[in-house]
Short mmCIF file of C-alpha atoms and ligand atoms in Angstrom, two decimals:
data_model
loop_
_atom_site.label_atom_id
_atom_site.label_comp_id
_atom_site.label_asym_id
_atom_site.label_seq_id
_atom_site.Cartn_x
_atom_site.Cartn_y
_atom_site.Cartn_z
CA MET A 376 -1.74 1.33 1.84
CA VAL A 377 -2.40 3.38 -1.27
CA CYS A 378 -1.34 3.03 -4.91
CA LEU A 379 -2.95 4.05 -8.18
CA GLY A 380 -5.20 1.13 -9.12
CA ASN A 381 -5.35 -0.84 -5.85
CA ILE A 382 -4.72 -4.02 -7.80
CA CYS A 383 -0.91 -4.46 -7.87
CA ARG A 384 1.14 -2.79 -5.12
CA SER A 385 -1.19 -1.78 -2.29
CA PRO A 386 -3.01 -5.16 -2.10
CA LEU A 387 0.37 -6.81 -1.54
CA ALA A 388 1.27 -4.17 1.04
CA GLU A 389 -2.04 -4.82 2.82
CA GLY A 390 -1.54 -8.58 2.81
CA ILE A 391 2.06 -8.39 3.98
CA LEU A 392 1.38 -5.95 6.83
CA LYS A 393 -1.66 -7.99 7.93
CA SER A 394 0.63 -11.01 8.23
CA LYS A 395 2.87 -9.11 10.65
CA VAL A 396 0.29 -7.57 13.04
CA ASN A 397 -2.63 -8.67 15.19
CA SER A 398 -5.89 -7.98 13.36
CA ASN A 399 -7.69 -7.44 16.67
CA GLU A 400 -5.45 -4.47 17.34
CA VAL A 401 -4.51 -3.03 13.97
CA LEU A 402 -6.83 -2.23 11.07
CA VAL A 403 -4.98 -2.60 7.77
CA ASP A 404 -6.62 -1.75 4.44
CA SER A 405 -5.68 -0.58 0.96
CA ALA A 406 -7.12 1.70 -1.69
CA GLY A 407 -6.28 3.29 -5.04
CA THR A 408 -6.28 6.96 -5.94
CA ALA A 409 -7.90 6.06 -9.29
CA ALA A 410 -11.23 4.26 -9.61
CA TYR A 411 -10.56 2.27 -12.82
CA HIS A 412 -10.44 -1.09 -11.09
CA VAL A 413 -12.97 -0.64 -8.27
CA GLY A 414 -14.50 -3.99 -7.27
CA ASN A 415 -11.80 -6.01 -9.04
CA LEU A 416 -9.61 -8.73 -7.58
CA PRO A 417 -5.91 -7.96 -7.24
CA ASP A 418 -3.86 -8.46 -10.41
CA PRO A 419 -3.18 -12.21 -10.95
CA ARG A 420 0.57 -11.50 -10.79
CA SER A 421 0.19 -9.92 -7.32
CA ILE A 422 -1.94 -12.86 -6.18
CA GLU A 423 0.66 -15.32 -7.47
CA THR A 424 3.60 -13.48 -5.91
CA GLY A 425 1.83 -13.26 -2.55
CA LEU A 426 0.97 -16.96 -2.58
CA THR A 427 4.65 -17.80 -3.18
CA TYR A 428 5.29 -16.34 0.27
CA GLY A 429 2.16 -17.66 1.96
CA ILE A 430 0.24 -14.37 1.66
CA ASP A 431 -3.27 -14.90 0.28
CA ILE A 432 -4.80 -11.66 -1.02
CA ARG A 433 -7.68 -13.24 -2.97
CA ASN A 434 -10.21 -11.88 -0.45
CA GLN A 435 -9.41 -8.31 -1.47
CA ARG A 436 -11.42 -6.12 -3.88
CA ALA A 437 -10.20 -2.78 -5.18
CA ARG A 438 -11.68 0.40 -3.79
CA ALA A 439 -10.96 4.08 -4.27
CA PHE A 440 -9.24 6.19 -1.62
CA SER A 441 -11.64 8.73 -0.10
CA GLN A 442 -11.49 11.61 2.33
CA SER A 443 -13.08 9.43 5.02
CA ASP A 444 -9.86 7.41 5.05
CA PHE A 445 -8.22 10.35 6.81
CA ASP A 446 -10.72 9.85 9.64
CA ASN A 447 -10.47 6.06 9.75
CA PHE A 448 -6.67 5.60 9.66
CA ASP A 449 -3.72 6.99 11.62
CA LEU A 450 -1.06 6.16 9.05
CA ILE A 451 -1.48 6.41 5.29
CA TYR A 452 1.29 5.00 3.09
CA ALA A 453 1.70 5.98 -0.55
CA MET A 454 3.65 3.71 -2.90
CA ASP A 455 5.05 6.51 -5.08
CA ARG A 456 5.22 10.30 -5.32
CA SER A 457 2.30 10.50 -7.70
CA ASN A 458 0.06 8.57 -5.27
CA TYR A 459 1.36 10.82 -2.49
CA LYS A 460 0.35 13.97 -4.38
CA ASN A 461 -3.08 12.55 -5.19
CA ILE A 462 -3.69 11.78 -1.51
CA ILE A 463 -2.40 15.17 -0.34
CA ASN A 464 -4.75 16.87 -2.82
CA LEU A 465 -7.66 15.36 -0.88
CA ALA A 466 -6.34 16.39 2.55
CA ARG A 467 -8.47 18.88 4.45
CA ASN A 468 -5.96 20.12 7.00
CA ALA A 469 -2.46 19.71 8.44
CA GLU A 470 -3.57 16.75 10.55
CA ASP A 471 -4.61 14.85 7.41
CA ILE A 472 -1.33 15.72 5.69
CA ALA A 473 0.71 14.54 8.68
CA LYS A 474 -0.70 11.01 8.32
CA VAL A 475 0.66 10.53 4.81
CA SER A 476 4.13 9.29 3.88
CA LEU A 477 5.96 7.35 1.20
CA ILE A 478 6.08 3.75 2.38
CA LEU A 479 9.76 3.23 1.54
CA ASN A 480 10.67 6.17 3.77
CA GLU A 481 10.12 3.65 6.57
CA ILE A 482 13.36 2.05 5.37
CA ASP A 483 15.31 5.19 4.44
CA SER A 484 13.64 8.57 4.78
CA THR A 485 16.47 10.47 3.09
CA VAL A 486 15.86 9.41 -0.51
CA ASP A 487 12.06 9.41 -1.16
CA ARG A 488 12.39 6.06 -2.91
CA GLU A 489 9.30 4.79 -4.77
CA VAL A 490 7.75 1.35 -5.12
CA PRO A 491 7.88 1.01 -8.93
CA ASP A 492 4.56 0.47 -10.69
CA PRO A 493 4.84 -3.14 -11.94
CA TYR A 494 1.61 -3.10 -14.01
CA TYR A 495 3.16 -2.91 -17.49
CA GLY A 496 6.21 -5.06 -16.76
CA GLY A 497 6.88 -8.75 -16.25
CA THR A 498 6.66 -10.92 -13.18
CA SER A 499 10.10 -9.92 -11.89
CA GLY A 500 8.65 -6.47 -11.19
CA PHE A 501 6.18 -8.07 -8.79
CA GLU A 502 8.92 -9.96 -6.98
CA ASN A 503 10.83 -6.69 -6.57
CA VAL A 504 7.68 -4.98 -5.24
CA TYR A 505 7.18 -7.84 -2.79
CA GLN A 506 10.70 -7.57 -1.39
CA LEU A 507 10.51 -3.78 -1.01
CA LEU A 508 7.13 -3.99 0.71
CA ASP A 509 8.15 -6.84 2.98
CA ALA A 510 11.11 -4.81 4.27
CA ALA A 511 8.98 -1.69 4.75
CA CYS A 512 6.15 -3.58 6.46
CA GLU A 513 8.60 -5.17 8.86
CA ARG A 514 9.58 -1.66 10.00
CA ILE A 515 5.96 -0.53 10.16
CA ALA A 516 4.97 -3.55 12.26
CA VAL A 517 7.79 -2.84 14.72
CA ARG A 518 6.76 0.81 14.89
CA ILE A 519 3.08 -0.01 15.48
CA LEU A 520 3.79 -2.68 18.09
CA ASN A 521 6.09 -0.41 20.14
P1 4NP B 1198 -1.14 -0.35 -8.89
O1 4NP B 1198 -0.78 -0.67 -10.43
O2 4NP B 1198 -1.28 1.16 -8.80
O3 4NP B 1198 0.03 -0.85 -8.17
O4 4NP B 1198 -2.42 -1.08 -8.59
C1 4NP B 1198 -1.54 -0.20 -11.51
C2 4NP B 1198 -2.71 -0.85 -11.83
C3 4NP B 1198 -3.43 -0.42 -12.92
C4 4NP B 1198 -3.00 0.65 -13.67
C5 4NP B 1198 -1.82 1.30 -13.32
C6 4NP B 1198 -1.11 0.87 -12.24
N1 4NP B 1198 -3.73 1.07 -14.80
O5 4NP B 1198 -3.28 2.00 -15.49
O6 4NP B 1198 -4.81 0.52 -15.07
#
């Protein structure tokens, strides 16, 4: 799960998907394409929103996406087109590129919808992000488990 800062969207995506799969079978992690917040806890608004739904992401610390993630993961989900481009710029070959997609394309792949960056907005933006990610992660969990 990849966003820009790894403090707002992708930590929620990580927490939500983890709640839907077996951690002995599926490795779920998140990262940011920028390093501004490396080592930081998720944004307090993401923590709060997650806790409302029983998802505790307080164990997470931000890290930067790196090329080794292409070796360690089969599926790489970008939250928006800018994140997608940043990830693709680090890809080494067609196999790396094939792992990357926009997360909301799991719901509808015809529109390239983005998970809006909620960082500069109010708490309702985080609720919206949660609902979008919950729907997408439900699809991803079904896909992984089948
Ligand atoms: P995220 O949100 O990419 O969902 O973690 C952001 C977090 C921080 C910044 C931008 C977006 N920032 O500019 O610091």
